């Protein structure tokens, strides 16, 4: 295993800087993955996707997307994924001297809270062990902390010490209808699950994850808008702003290949170029289109493959070519495509003395649209949690009355697009079982003037943070809220649970996870949107007063 630090001095420097993480910094190379794939499956990675499409079945709930009293038993096994560049994000933070989030550590730990009685959690980190102990969940500790990704660890253990995984194999063999709940069904996870299925003697394995085509191709932002080149081919003469926006969306990959049409903001896909200069030229050209077609002054540069608000640059002056090029040069080093989209002056609401943008989200659970929406609690471009958002809440917060229904319709359009004949042509029919769509509600100016617009701004077609609000709400109906925070370096789960119970003894609460020094989440119920969000915030403030949060 290796990283991009191939020299001994670079390796030593990273080892010295990689402190406070739940895992090591090793990442399997493509060559190592190829060797492991041949050893475990008898063929190379090129054949994995076709096999996975046949042998790994995306699980769809039978009745509703809510609580399932007769739901099958589950293996809870969440690994960070290369698809959303978890390691790259943590490494970039280390290099820049910022506090990393330990994505691998918190994804493994928080997933345990999703387990029901009779489920089996698979993991290896100390925060994961703490969660297993707290929730009383049956578990299998696979050890091997050196790899960053749990998927890499599982592949290595399967190849080198398969006896460690015998309890998991036997558990599945005894429960052939069980579902494996994943964060993402990436190639590495597909290899492991195909091996696991064979060891258990099953014809197929049920997975509560999107199929490989959805997780590999559609779990990013690059299908929302047309490319700069495709947009240039659209004649804008004679079209008003709304008609032009619809024409441009019809040139997006999602519409061309799946027939998906949802409300969007003006924006363009800047594809990865052969050189940084060509990439910067495309960013400048996208800015020109936003200015000339929609009269916009400001844009937002967004990576197509990062999550949790990482690398988003809002409020860029579209007339400032020098600034655009500087941001393009910075963006280019990360290796993925970008969107340049209209900058939104979001509507706001006041909760507990804090000002939050109106950024709703809706979700797919068990292959069906989940009831209701949530409001994302954002700190700038960074996500801090969610709170239940009803139609009445929308009206109270000044959101145009029809927008709640339009967002719900958009979610159904997304779900239906992945169940139609065109999805079958793309190899992903029925393959969307979990995910979320984030919306912007606000003003963008230009030819839209003072009008409040609605647009889908992100597609998170994988397991996501709002699932923890949904899971808590399964047990506590009504308004609930979650809140992400930074635990203190010594704030383990047991100490945090004790503190939260004392801070709100008469309120339904939950500590989803606490990864000391890195990432934590609490959940709380309330009598209204504001009350639930305030209670969750008070829990975090209380933890700070007890030196358990930063």
mmCIF file of N, CA, C and O in Angstrom, residues 52-53 56-61 185 206-215 218 258 364-368 414-434 461:
data_model
loop_
_atom_site.group_PDB
_atom_site.id
_atom_site.type_symbol
_atom_site.label_atom_id
_atom_site.label_comp_id
_atom_site.label_asym_id
_atom_site.label_seq_id
_atom_site.Cartn_x
_atom_site.Cartn_y
_atom_site.Cartn_z
ATOM 1 N N UNK A 52 -21.113 -7.176 -10.597
ATOM 2 C CA UNK A 52 -21.837 -6.504 -9.519
ATOM 3 C C UNK A 52 -23.255 -6.179 -9.932
ATOM 4 O O UNK A 52 -24.188 -6.288 -9.126
ATOM 5 N N UNK A 53 -23.452 -5.769 -11.180
ATOM 6 C CA UNK A 53 -24.798 -5.444 -11.662
ATOM 7 C C UNK A 53 -25.714 -6.663 -11.609
ATOM 8 O O UNK A 53 -26.922 -6.539 -11.403
ATOM 9 N N UNK A 56 -25.165 -8.167 -7.143
ATOM 10 C CA UNK A 56 -25.430 -7.295 -5.998
ATOM 11 C C UNK A 56 -26.724 -6.545 -6.271
ATOM 12 O O UNK A 56 -26.779 -5.695 -7.152
ATOM 13 N N UNK A 57 -27.769 -6.875 -5.530
ATOM 14 C CA UNK A 57 -29.104 -6.330 -5.793
ATOM 15 C C UNK A 57 -29.389 -5.131 -4.908
ATOM 16 O O UNK A 57 -29.291 -5.220 -3.685
ATOM 17 N N UNK A 58 -29.755 -4.012 -5.533
ATOM 18 C CA UNK A 58 -30.129 -2.820 -4.766
ATOM 19 C C UNK A 58 -31.461 -3.078 -4.069
ATOM 20 O O UNK A 58 -32.452 -3.440 -4.715
ATOM 21 N N UNK A 59 -31.479 -2.860 -2.771
ATOM 22 C CA UNK A 59 -32.662 -3.167 -1.958
ATOM 23 C C UNK A 59 -33.665 -2.024 -2.017
ATOM 24 O O UNK A 59 -33.321 -0.861 -1.802
ATOM 25 N N UNK A 60 -34.915 -2.353 -2.301
ATOM 26 C CA UNK A 60 -36.000 -1.373 -2.293
ATOM 27 C C UNK A 60 -37.015 -1.768 -1.229
ATOM 28 O O UNK A 60 -37.467 -2.916 -1.190
ATOM 29 N N UNK A 61 -37.352 -0.811 -0.370
ATOM 30 C CA UNK A 61 -38.333 -1.073 0.683
ATOM 31 C C UNK A 61 -39.666 -1.454 0.059
ATOM 32 O O UNK A 61 -40.043 -0.960 -1.004
ATOM 33 N N UNK A 185 -21.174 2.117 -2.917
ATOM 34 C CA UNK A 185 -20.832 0.852 -3.566
ATOM 35 C C UNK A 185 -19.764 1.125 -4.631
ATOM 36 O O UNK A 185 -19.988 1.002 -5.830
ATOM 37 N N UNK A 206 -28.076 -8.678 -1.215
ATOM 38 C CA UNK A 206 -28.854 -7.439 -1.186
ATOM 39 C C UNK A 206 -28.030 -6.310 -0.575
ATOM 40 O O UNK A 206 -27.404 -6.496 0.470
ATOM 41 N N UNK A 207 -28.051 -5.152 -1.211
ATOM 42 C CA UNK A 207 -27.295 -4.008 -0.706
ATOM 43 C C UNK A 207 -28.193 -2.782 -0.640
ATOM 44 O O UNK A 207 -28.939 -2.494 -1.565
ATOM 45 N N UNK A 208 -28.131 -2.093 0.490
ATOM 46 C CA UNK A 208 -28.845 -0.825 0.638
ATOM 47 C C UNK A 208 -27.899 0.280 0.169
ATOM 48 O O UNK A 208 -27.419 1.106 0.938
ATOM 49 N N UNK A 209 -27.620 0.224 -1.111
ATOM 50 C CA UNK A 209 -26.702 1.186 -1.729
ATOM 51 C C UNK A 209 -27.057 1.271 -3.199
ATOM 52 O O UNK A 209 -27.615 0.337 -3.781
ATOM 53 N N UNK A 210 -26.742 2.381 -3.788
ATOM 54 C CA UNK A 210 -27.006 2.556 -5.202
ATOM 55 C C UNK A 210 -26.116 1.629 -6.025
ATOM 56 O O UNK A 210 -24.998 1.303 -5.617
ATOM 57 N N UNK A 211 -26.642 1.227 -7.181
ATOM 58 C CA UNK A 211 -25.861 0.286 -7.973
ATOM 59 C C UNK A 211 -24.598 0.954 -8.501
ATOM 60 O O UNK A 211 -24.433 2.165 -8.434
ATOM 61 N N UNK A 212 -23.645 0.166 -9.010
ATOM 62 C CA UNK A 212 -22.348 0.729 -9.388
ATOM 63 C C UNK A 212 -22.425 1.870 -10.392
ATOM 64 O O UNK A 212 -21.630 2.812 -10.311
ATOM 65 N N UNK A 213 -23.360 1.814 -11.320
ATOM 66 C CA UNK A 213 -23.453 2.893 -12.309
ATOM 67 C C UNK A 213 -23.864 4.195 -11.623
ATOM 68 O O UNK A 213 -23.312 5.271 -11.892
ATOM 69 N N UNK A 214 -24.831 4.098 -10.708
ATOM 70 C CA UNK A 214 -25.268 5.297 -9.984
ATOM 71 C C UNK A 214 -24.134 5.825 -9.109
ATOM 72 O O UNK A 214 -23.819 7.029 -9.121
ATOM 73 N N UNK A 215 -23.496 4.945 -8.349
ATOM 74 C CA UNK A 215 -22.470 5.404 -7.406
ATOM 75 C C UNK A 215 -21.220 5.899 -8.116
ATOM 76 O O UNK A 215 -20.582 6.854 -7.661
ATOM 77 N N UNK A 218 -23.080 8.808 -11.353
ATOM 78 C CA UNK A 218 -24.073 9.852 -11.083
ATOM 79 C C UNK A 218 -23.937 10.498 -9.714
ATOM 80 O O UNK A 218 -24.618 11.487 -9.439
ATOM 81 N N UNK A 258 -31.025 10.512 -19.119
ATOM 82 C CA UNK A 258 -32.068 9.967 -18.255
ATOM 83 C C UNK A 258 -33.412 10.672 -18.404
ATOM 84 O O UNK A 258 -34.405 10.218 -17.836
ATOM 85 N N UNK A 364 -34.085 10.144 -0.709
ATOM 86 C CA UNK A 364 -34.537 8.827 -1.152
ATOM 87 C C UNK A 364 -34.091 7.828 -0.093
ATOM 88 O O UNK A 364 -32.910 7.805 0.282
ATOM 89 N N UNK A 365 -35.018 7.021 0.400
ATOM 90 C CA UNK A 365 -34.690 5.978 1.378
ATOM 91 C C UNK A 365 -35.318 4.674 0.915
ATOM 92 O O UNK A 365 -36.496 4.643 0.565
ATOM 93 N N UNK A 366 -34.520 3.636 0.913
ATOM 94 C CA UNK A 366 -35.055 2.349 0.498
ATOM 95 C C UNK A 366 -35.652 2.369 -0.899
ATOM 96 O O UNK A 366 -36.599 1.640 -1.194
ATOM 97 N N UNK A 367 -35.117 3.208 -1.780
ATOM 98 C CA UNK A 367 -35.585 3.279 -3.154
ATOM 99 C C UNK A 367 -36.848 4.077 -3.351
ATOM 100 O O UNK A 367 -37.402 4.098 -4.448
ATOM 101 N N UNK A 368 -37.317 4.761 -2.300
ATOM 102 C CA UNK A 368 -38.548 5.545 -2.384
ATOM 103 C C UNK A 368 -38.313 6.945 -1.828
ATOM 104 O O UNK A 368 -37.417 7.165 -1.011
ATOM 105 N N UNK A 414 -36.423 12.724 -9.823
ATOM 106 C CA UNK A 414 -35.117 12.072 -9.709
ATOM 107 C C UNK A 414 -35.298 10.571 -9.518
ATOM 108 O O UNK A 414 -34.670 9.761 -10.208
ATOM 109 N N UNK A 415 -36.162 10.212 -8.580
ATOM 110 C CA UNK A 415 -36.387 8.782 -8.332
ATOM 111 C C UNK A 415 -36.905 8.086 -9.583
ATOM 112 O O UNK A 415 -36.424 7.016 -9.961
ATOM 113 N N UNK A 416 -37.873 8.692 -10.271
ATOM 114 C CA UNK A 416 -38.475 8.072 -11.446
ATOM 115 C C UNK A 416 -37.505 7.997 -12.617
ATOM 116 O O UNK A 416 -37.571 7.061 -13.430
ATOM 117 N N UNK A 417 -36.606 8.976 -12.722
ATOM 118 C CA UNK A 417 -35.631 8.956 -13.813
ATOM 119 C C UNK A 417 -34.753 7.713 -13.743
ATOM 120 O O UNK A 417 -34.343 7.169 -14.782
ATOM 121 N N UNK A 418 -34.487 7.250 -12.527
ATOM 122 C CA UNK A 418 -33.643 6.065 -12.360
ATOM 123 C C UNK A 418 -34.457 4.762 -12.362
ATOM 124 O O UNK A 418 -33.923 3.705 -12.051
ATOM 125 N N UNK A 419 -35.743 4.870 -12.706
ATOM 126 C CA UNK A 419 -36.581 3.673 -12.822
ATOM 127 C C UNK A 419 -37.229 3.562 -14.200
ATOM 128 O O UNK A 419 -38.073 2.690 -14.422
ATOM 129 N N UNK A 420 -36.839 4.421 -15.120
ATOM 130 C CA UNK A 420 -37.460 4.436 -16.436
ATOM 131 C C UNK A 420 -36.649 3.709 -17.494
ATOM 132 O O UNK A 420 -35.553 3.205 -17.236
ATOM 133 N N UNK A 421 -37.178 3.661 -18.704
ATOM 134 C CA UNK A 421 -36.513 2.931 -19.789
ATOM 135 C C UNK A 421 -35.146 3.505 -20.152
ATOM 136 O O UNK A 421 -34.248 2.762 -20.544
ATOM 137 N N UNK A 422 -34.986 4.820 -20.030
ATOM 138 C CA UNK A 422 -33.692 5.391 -20.372
ATOM 139 C C UNK A 422 -32.641 5.019 -19.332
ATOM 140 O O UNK A 422 -31.455 4.884 -19.641
ATOM 141 N N UNK A 423 -33.068 4.843 -18.081
ATOM 142 C CA UNK A 423 -32.144 4.353 -17.059
ATOM 143 C C UNK A 423 -31.695 2.931 -17.377
ATOM 144 O O UNK A 423 -30.533 2.564 -17.134
ATOM 145 N N UNK A 424 -32.614 2.137 -17.931
ATOM 146 C CA UNK A 424 -32.245 0.778 -18.330
ATOM 147 C C UNK A 424 -31.146 0.811 -19.393
ATOM 148 O O UNK A 424 -30.203 0.001 -19.369
ATOM 149 N N UNK A 425 -31.241 1.752 -20.316
ATOM 150 C CA UNK A 425 -30.213 1.882 -21.355
ATOM 151 C C UNK A 425 -28.861 2.242 -20.759
ATOM 152 O O UNK A 425 -27.814 1.883 -21.312
ATOM 153 N N UNK A 426 -28.875 2.957 -19.631
ATOM 154 C CA UNK A 426 -27.637 3.372 -18.973
ATOM 155 C C UNK A 426 -27.149 2.363 -17.927
ATOM 156 O O UNK A 426 -26.141 2.589 -17.263
ATOM 157 N N UNK A 427 -27.890 1.264 -17.763
ATOM 158 C CA UNK A 427 -27.479 0.241 -16.816
ATOM 159 C C UNK A 427 -27.733 0.584 -15.367
ATOM 160 O O UNK A 427 -27.077 0.037 -14.468
ATOM 161 N N UNK A 428 -28.698 1.479 -15.105
ATOM 162 C CA UNK A 428 -28.939 1.885 -13.711
ATOM 163 C C UNK A 428 -30.420 1.884 -13.352
ATOM 164 O O UNK A 428 -30.818 2.543 -12.392
ATOM 165 N N UNK A 429 -31.262 1.163 -14.075
ATOM 166 C CA UNK A 429 -32.680 1.121 -13.743
ATOM 167 C C UNK A 429 -32.885 0.458 -12.392
ATOM 168 O O UNK A 429 -32.407 -0.645 -12.132
ATOM 169 N N UNK A 430 -33.611 1.162 -11.512
ATOM 170 C CA UNK A 430 -33.849 0.651 -10.171
ATOM 171 C C UNK A 430 -32.636 0.746 -9.267
ATOM 172 O O UNK A 430 -32.668 0.248 -8.137
ATOM 173 N N UNK A 431 -31.584 1.393 -9.733
ATOM 174 C CA UNK A 431 -30.329 1.408 -8.997
ATOM 175 C C UNK A 431 -30.176 2.547 -8.016
ATOM 176 O O UNK A 431 -29.175 2.609 -7.300
ATOM 177 N N UNK A 432 -31.149 3.463 -7.955
ATOM 178 C CA UNK A 432 -31.091 4.539 -6.965
ATOM 179 C C UNK A 432 -31.945 4.141 -5.771
ATOM 180 O O UNK A 432 -33.177 4.126 -5.855
ATOM 181 N N UNK A 433 -31.309 3.831 -4.652
ATOM 182 C CA UNK A 433 -32.054 3.448 -3.457
ATOM 183 C C UNK A 433 -31.820 4.397 -2.294
ATOM 184 O O UNK A 433 -32.593 4.412 -1.339
ATOM 185 N N UNK A 434 -30.765 5.189 -2.361
ATOM 186 C CA UNK A 434 -30.504 6.136 -1.279
ATOM 187 C C UNK A 434 -29.840 7.383 -1.840
ATOM 188 O O UNK A 434 -29.096 7.320 -2.822
ATOM 189 N N UNK A 461 -25.918 11.229 -4.241
ATOM 190 C CA UNK A 461 -26.518 9.926 -4.509
ATOM 191 C C UNK A 461 -25.696 8.819 -3.848
ATOM 192 O O UNK A 461 -25.114 7.942 -4.484
#
